[in-house]
Each structure stands twice: as C-alpha cells, then as structure tokens.
PDB file of C-alpha atoms in Angstrom:
ATOM      1  CA  MET A  30     -16.175  53.589   7.331  1.00 94.00           C
ATOM      2  CA  THR A  31     -17.967  56.442   5.731  1.00 96.00           C
ATOM      3  CA  LEU A  32     -21.099  55.946   3.380  1.00 97.00           C
ATOM      4  CA  ILE A  33     -20.930  58.492   0.335  1.00 97.00           C
ATOM      5  CA  ASP A  34     -23.512  60.090  -1.049  1.00 97.00           C
ATOM      6  CA  THR A  35     -23.944  60.343  -4.634  1.00 97.00           C
ATOM      7  CA  ASN A  36     -23.826  64.270  -4.399  1.00 95.00           C
ATOM      8  CA  VAL A  37     -19.999  64.158  -3.407  1.00 96.00           C
ATOM      9  CA  LEU A  38     -19.058  61.722  -5.993  1.00 98.00           C
ATOM     10  CA  LEU A  39     -20.679  63.433  -8.568  1.00 97.00           C
ATOM     11  CA  ASP A  40     -18.924  66.564  -7.822  1.00 96.00           C
ATOM     12  CA  LEU A  41     -15.944  64.344  -9.183  1.00 95.00           C
ATOM     13  CA  VAL A  42     -17.439  62.818 -11.918  1.00 96.00           C
ATOM     14  CA  THR A  43     -18.518  66.518 -13.552  1.00 96.00           C
ATOM     15  CA  ASP A  44     -15.339  68.149 -11.905  1.00 96.00           C
ATOM     16  CA  ASP A  45     -17.801  70.524 -10.542  1.00 95.00           C
ATOM     17  CA  LEU A  46     -16.450  74.276 -10.459  1.00 95.00           C
ATOM     18  CA  GLN A  47     -18.053  74.840  -7.007  1.00 93.00           C
ATOM     19  CA  TRP A  48     -17.744  71.465  -5.004  1.00 94.00           C
ATOM     20  CA  ALA A  49     -14.881  69.012  -6.676  1.00 95.00           C
ATOM     21  CA  ALA A  50     -12.180  70.715  -4.449  1.00 94.00           C
ATOM     22  CA  TRP A  51     -14.229  70.554  -1.340  1.00 93.00           C
ATOM     23  CA  SER A  52     -15.288  66.834  -1.941  1.00 94.00           C
ATOM     24  CA  ILE A  53     -11.683  65.687  -2.896  1.00 95.00           C
ATOM     25  CA  ALA A  54     -10.701  67.269   0.172  1.00 93.00           C
ATOM     26  CA  GLN A  55     -13.713  65.568   2.384  1.00 93.00           C
ATOM     27  CA  LEU A  56     -13.216  62.153   0.861  1.00 95.00           C
ATOM     28  CA  GLU A  57      -9.499  62.180   1.337  1.00 95.00           C
ATOM     29  CA  ALA A  58     -10.479  63.020   5.211  1.00 92.00           C
ATOM     30  CA  ALA A  59     -13.153  60.390   5.225  1.00 94.00           C
ATOM     31  CA  SER A  60     -10.742  57.604   3.670  1.00 95.00           C
ATOM     32  CA  LEU A  61      -8.206  58.302   6.566  1.00 93.00           C
ATOM     33  CA  GLN A  62     -11.254  56.751   8.900  1.00 90.00           C
ATOM     34  CA  GLY A  63     -11.360  53.759   7.292  1.00 95.00           C
ATOM     35  CA  PRO A  64     -13.153  52.494   3.782  1.00 98.00           C
ATOM     36  CA  LEU A  65     -15.340  54.829   1.753  1.00 98.00           C
ATOM     37  CA  LEU A  66     -18.560  52.541   0.998  1.00 98.00           C
ATOM     38  CA  ILE A  67     -21.269  53.609  -1.433  1.00 98.00           C
ATOM     39  CA  ASN A  68     -24.565  51.278  -1.411  1.00 98.00           C
ATOM     40  CA  ASP A  69     -26.786  50.171  -4.753  1.00 97.00           C
ATOM     41  CA  VAL A  70     -28.614  53.341  -4.906  1.00 98.00           C
ATOM     42  CA  VAL A  71     -25.679  55.496  -5.057  1.00 98.00           C
ATOM     43  CA  TYR A  72     -24.387  53.137  -7.843  1.00 98.00           C
ATOM     44  CA  ALA A  73     -27.295  53.038  -9.340  1.00 97.00           C
ATOM     45  CA  GLU A  74     -27.168  57.234  -9.459  1.00 97.00           C
ATOM     46  CA  LEU A  75     -23.983  57.094 -11.039  1.00 98.00           C
ATOM     47  CA  ALA A  76     -24.328  55.046 -13.615  1.00 98.00           C
ATOM     48  CA  VAL A  77     -26.543  57.852 -15.200  1.00 95.00           C
ATOM     49  CA  ARG A  78     -23.475  59.688 -15.987  1.00 96.00           C
ATOM     50  CA  TYR A  79     -21.626  56.791 -17.713  1.00 97.00           C
ATOM     51  CA  GLU A  80     -22.433  55.135 -20.996  1.00 97.00           C
ATOM     52  CA  ARG A  81     -20.709  51.893 -20.093  1.00 98.00           C
ATOM     53  CA  ILE A  82     -20.989  49.729 -16.714  1.00 98.00           C
ATOM     54  CA  GLU A  83     -17.171  49.188 -17.379  1.00 98.00           C
ATOM     55  CA  ASP A  84     -16.447  53.082 -17.081  1.00 98.00           C
ATOM     56  CA  LEU A  85     -18.134  53.284 -14.150  1.00 98.00           C
ATOM     57  CA  ASP A  86     -16.643  49.768 -12.335  1.00 98.00           C
ATOM     58  CA  ALA A  87     -13.018  51.902 -13.292  1.00 98.00           C
ATOM     59  CA  PHE A  88     -14.704  54.975 -11.263  1.00 98.00           C
ATOM     60  CA  VAL A  89     -15.665  53.135  -8.589  1.00 98.00           C
ATOM     61  CA  GLU A  90     -12.030  51.080  -8.373  1.00 98.00           C
ATOM     62  CA  GLN A  91     -10.352  54.346  -8.891  1.00 97.00           C
ATOM     63  CA  ALA A  92     -11.852  55.911  -6.386  1.00 96.00           C
ATOM     64  CA  SER A  93     -11.372  53.067  -3.709  1.00 97.00           C
ATOM     65  CA  LEU A  94     -14.913  52.884  -3.161  1.00 98.00           C
ATOM     66  CA  GLU A  95     -16.722  49.740  -1.767  1.00 98.00           C
ATOM     67  CA  ILE A  96     -20.248  48.576  -2.389  1.00 98.00           C
ATOM     68  CA  ALA A  97     -22.086  47.849   0.587  1.00 98.00           C
ATOM     69  CA  LEU A  98     -25.278  45.943   0.459  1.00 96.00           C
ATOM     70  CA  MET A  99     -28.223  47.697   2.089  1.00 97.00           C
ATOM     71  CA  PRO A 100     -29.650  45.683   5.295  1.00 97.00           C
ATOM     72  CA  ARG A 101     -33.552  44.867   4.675  1.00 98.00           C
ATOM     73  CA  PRO A 102     -34.098  47.194   8.313  1.00 98.00           C
ATOM     74  CA  ALA A 103     -32.861  49.771   6.324  1.00 98.00           C
ATOM     75  CA  LEU A 104     -34.947  49.105   3.203  1.00 97.00           C
ATOM     76  CA  PHE A 105     -38.042  49.409   5.827  1.00 97.00           C
ATOM     77  CA  LEU A 106     -36.847  52.356   7.298  1.00 97.00           C
ATOM     78  CA  ALA A 107     -36.461  54.296   4.089  1.00 96.00           C
ATOM     79  CA  GLY A 108     -40.110  53.352   2.950  1.00 95.00           C
ATOM     80  CA  LYS A 109     -41.153  54.899   6.390  1.00 96.00           C
ATOM     81  CA  ALA A 110     -39.406  57.696   6.083  1.00 94.00           C
ATOM     82  CA  PHE A 111     -40.614  58.451   2.715  1.00 92.00           C
ATOM     83  CA  SER A 112     -43.869  58.010   4.277  1.00 92.00           C
ATOM     84  CA  ARG A 113     -43.557  60.831   6.483  1.00 92.00           C
ATOM     85  CA  TYR A 114     -42.122  63.161   3.917  1.00 91.00           C
ATOM     86  CA  ARG A 115     -45.346  62.387   1.624  1.00 88.00           C
ATOM     87  CA  GLN A 116     -47.551  62.940   4.542  1.00 90.00           C
ATOM     88  CA  SER A 117     -45.926  66.026   5.251  1.00 88.00           C
ATOM     89  CA  LYS A 118     -47.050  67.383   2.114  1.00 83.00           C
ATOM     90  CA  GLY A 119     -43.367  66.615   0.462  1.00 73.00           C
ATOM     91  CA  VAL A 120     -43.966  66.947  -3.345  1.00 74.00           C
ATOM     92  CA  LEU A 121     -40.611  66.657  -4.595  1.00 73.00           C
ATOM     93  CA  SER A 122     -40.294  63.256  -7.216  1.00 71.00           C
ATOM     94  CA  GLY A 123     -36.819  62.333  -6.973  1.00 74.00           C
ATOM     95  CA  VAL A 124     -36.084  62.360  -3.391  1.00 88.00           C
ATOM     96  CA  LEU A 125     -36.930  58.534  -2.755  1.00 90.00           C
ATOM     97  CA  PRO A 126     -32.844  57.652  -3.211  1.00 94.00           C
ATOM     98  CA  ASP A 127     -31.819  60.138  -0.691  1.00 95.00           C
ATOM     99  CA  PHE A 128     -34.191  58.194   1.700  1.00 95.00           C
ATOM    100  CA  PHE A 129     -32.540  54.712   0.731  1.00 97.00           C
ATOM    101  CA  ILE A 130     -28.908  56.234   1.480  1.00 97.00           C
ATOM    102  CA  GLY A 131     -29.726  58.008   4.699  1.00 97.00           C
ATOM    103  CA  ALA A 132     -31.341  54.712   6.125  1.00 98.00           C
ATOM    104  CA  HIS A 133     -28.675  52.885   5.120  1.00 98.00           C
ATOM    105  CA  ALA A 134     -26.397  55.068   7.152  1.00 97.00           C
ATOM    106  CA  ALA A 135     -28.796  55.150  10.329  1.00 97.00           C
ATOM    107  CA  VAL A 136     -29.261  51.433  10.389  1.00 97.00           C
ATOM    108  CA  SER A 137     -25.568  50.624   9.893  1.00 97.00           C
ATOM    109  CA  GLN A 138     -24.456  53.152  11.904  1.00 96.00           C
ATOM    110  CA  LEU A 139     -21.961  54.620   9.683  1.00 96.00           C
ATOM    111  CA  PRO A 140     -21.258  58.656   9.156  1.00 94.00           C
ATOM    112  CA  LEU A 141     -22.594  60.064   6.173  1.00 95.00           C
ATOM    113  CA  LEU A 142     -20.360  62.434   3.780  1.00 95.00           C
ATOM    114  CA  THR A 143     -22.944  64.503   1.766  1.00 93.00           C
ATOM    115  CA  ARG A 144     -23.268  68.105   1.029  1.00 87.00           C
ATOM    116  CA  ASP A 145     -27.123  67.968   1.410  1.00 85.00           C
ATOM    117  CA  LEU A 146     -27.988  67.851   4.996  1.00 86.00           C
ATOM    118  CA  GLY A 147     -31.243  69.315   5.315  1.00 84.00           C
ATOM    119  CA  ARG A 148     -33.631  65.911   4.304  1.00 85.00           C
ATOM    120  CA  TYR A 149     -31.428  63.830   6.179  1.00 92.00           C
ATOM    121  CA  ARG A 150     -31.442  65.759   9.189  1.00 90.00           C
ATOM    122  CA  THR A 151     -35.129  66.032   9.520  1.00 91.00           C
ATOM    123  CA  TYR A 152     -35.972  62.138   8.468  1.00 93.00           C
ATOM    124  CA  PHE A 153     -33.120  60.552  10.157  1.00 95.00           C
ATOM    125  CA  PRO A 154     -31.948  62.530  13.491  1.00 93.00           C
ATOM    126  CA  SER A 155     -29.920  59.563  14.554  1.00 93.00           C
ATOM    127  CA  LEU A 156     -27.627  60.096  11.780  1.00 92.00           C
ATOM    128  CA  THR A 157     -23.782  61.232  12.294  1.00 89.00           C
ATOM    129  CA  TYR A 158     -21.859  62.882   9.994  1.00 84.00           C
ATOM    130  CA  HIS A 159     -18.190  62.725   9.006  1.00 69.00           C
ATOM    131  CA  PRO A 160     -15.747  64.768  11.241  1.00 60.00           C
ATOM    132  CA  ARG A 161     -15.601  68.467  10.268  1.00 60.00           C
ATOM    133  CA  LEU A 162     -18.270  67.869   7.698  1.00 66.00           C
ATOM    134  CA  LEU A 163     -20.646  70.757   9.354  1.00 59.00           C
ATOM    135  CA  ASN A 164     -17.421  73.333   9.396  1.00 63.00           C
ATOM    136  CA  ALA A 165     -16.416  72.499   5.938  1.00 63.00           C
ATOM    137  CA  LEU A 166     -19.716  73.256   4.603  1.00 63.00           C
ATOM    138  CA  ALA A 167     -20.400  76.353   6.381  1.00 62.00           C
ATOM    139  CA  SER A 168     -16.920  77.195   5.028  1.00 67.00           C
ATOM    140  CA  ALA A 169     -17.672  76.069   1.217  1.00 62.00           C
ATOM    141  CA  ASN A 170     -21.438  77.530   1.385  1.00 60.00           C
ATOM    142  CA  PRO A 171     -23.015  78.883   4.375  1.00 50.00           C
ATOM    143  CA  ARG A 172     -26.579  78.293   2.470  1.00 52.00           C
ATOM    144  CA  SER A 173     -26.010  74.699   2.651  1.00 51.00           C
ATOM    145  CA  VAL A 174     -26.143  74.141   6.260  1.00 47.00           C
ATOM    146  CA  PRO A 175     -29.296  74.332   7.954  1.00 42.00           C
ATOM    147  CA  ALA A 176     -29.618  76.060  11.391  1.00 40.00           C
TER     148      ALA A 176
END
C-alpha cells in the first residue's frame, strides 16, 4: 500500500508537461507494491479541478485509487506538526493539507508517493517513501530533492 500525495495525481489531471510521465511511471511502480491510497484531504484537493463529484469519482476509479480514512492519531499529529511549523516562522498559508497527508502516512506507516519531499522530511522524519522515489526525483528534477 502506498499513500499518494495530491501533486502526483494533479500531474495526471492537468497533463503536466514536466511531471505527468514521471508521475504515471511512479504510480505504475507503486501499484505493483499494493493498493494506491488517498485520504479525504487528497480527495478534497483534487475536487478543485472538477465541476462534478461524478467526474472526480470516475477519475478515482479509473486510477484505481482507494480512499483511506485518516486515523485520529494522524489528525492529532498533523496539528502538532503544523504548530511546530508556525512556531518556526512558517508563513505559507496553504500548507495544512500537507501536514494531514504526512501525518496520515507516518501514523499508518505507509510509504508516501510525492514529489515534494522538503516539508515531509522536516516534520515527519519517520516517513518512508516509495522505493526508487529519491532517485527518480533526482533524475526528473535535481532541484526537487533536498540534500
């Protein structure tokens, strides 16, 4: 099982010129390891791109995604990690969803498939990532993989 971050799925939905092929390859590789999971937050973030719930549900089904509920300990951890972010002078306002996604993966001990490692590595050091992710990210865009 692998928890999929919204950015990977948006690459498909938007047919992103830089990232779509990479994201498709990573999703295919992750699917060989087990189910591809999203949570309610990822679903909500994807909804921004769809006019109708039926269209989003069709994408979720076509991509063979399963919706996993976030455990309560993950919700608590997300709040604590976001609090640490704000105390360290974090000012970005649209980052709370990343804390929910990272906490869900950490608490459930799920590998995370994302192309935005920085904040996840900082606030969820126990997270594991889908195998080959770091090498694949470095090959696709060396600036996306923090040292």
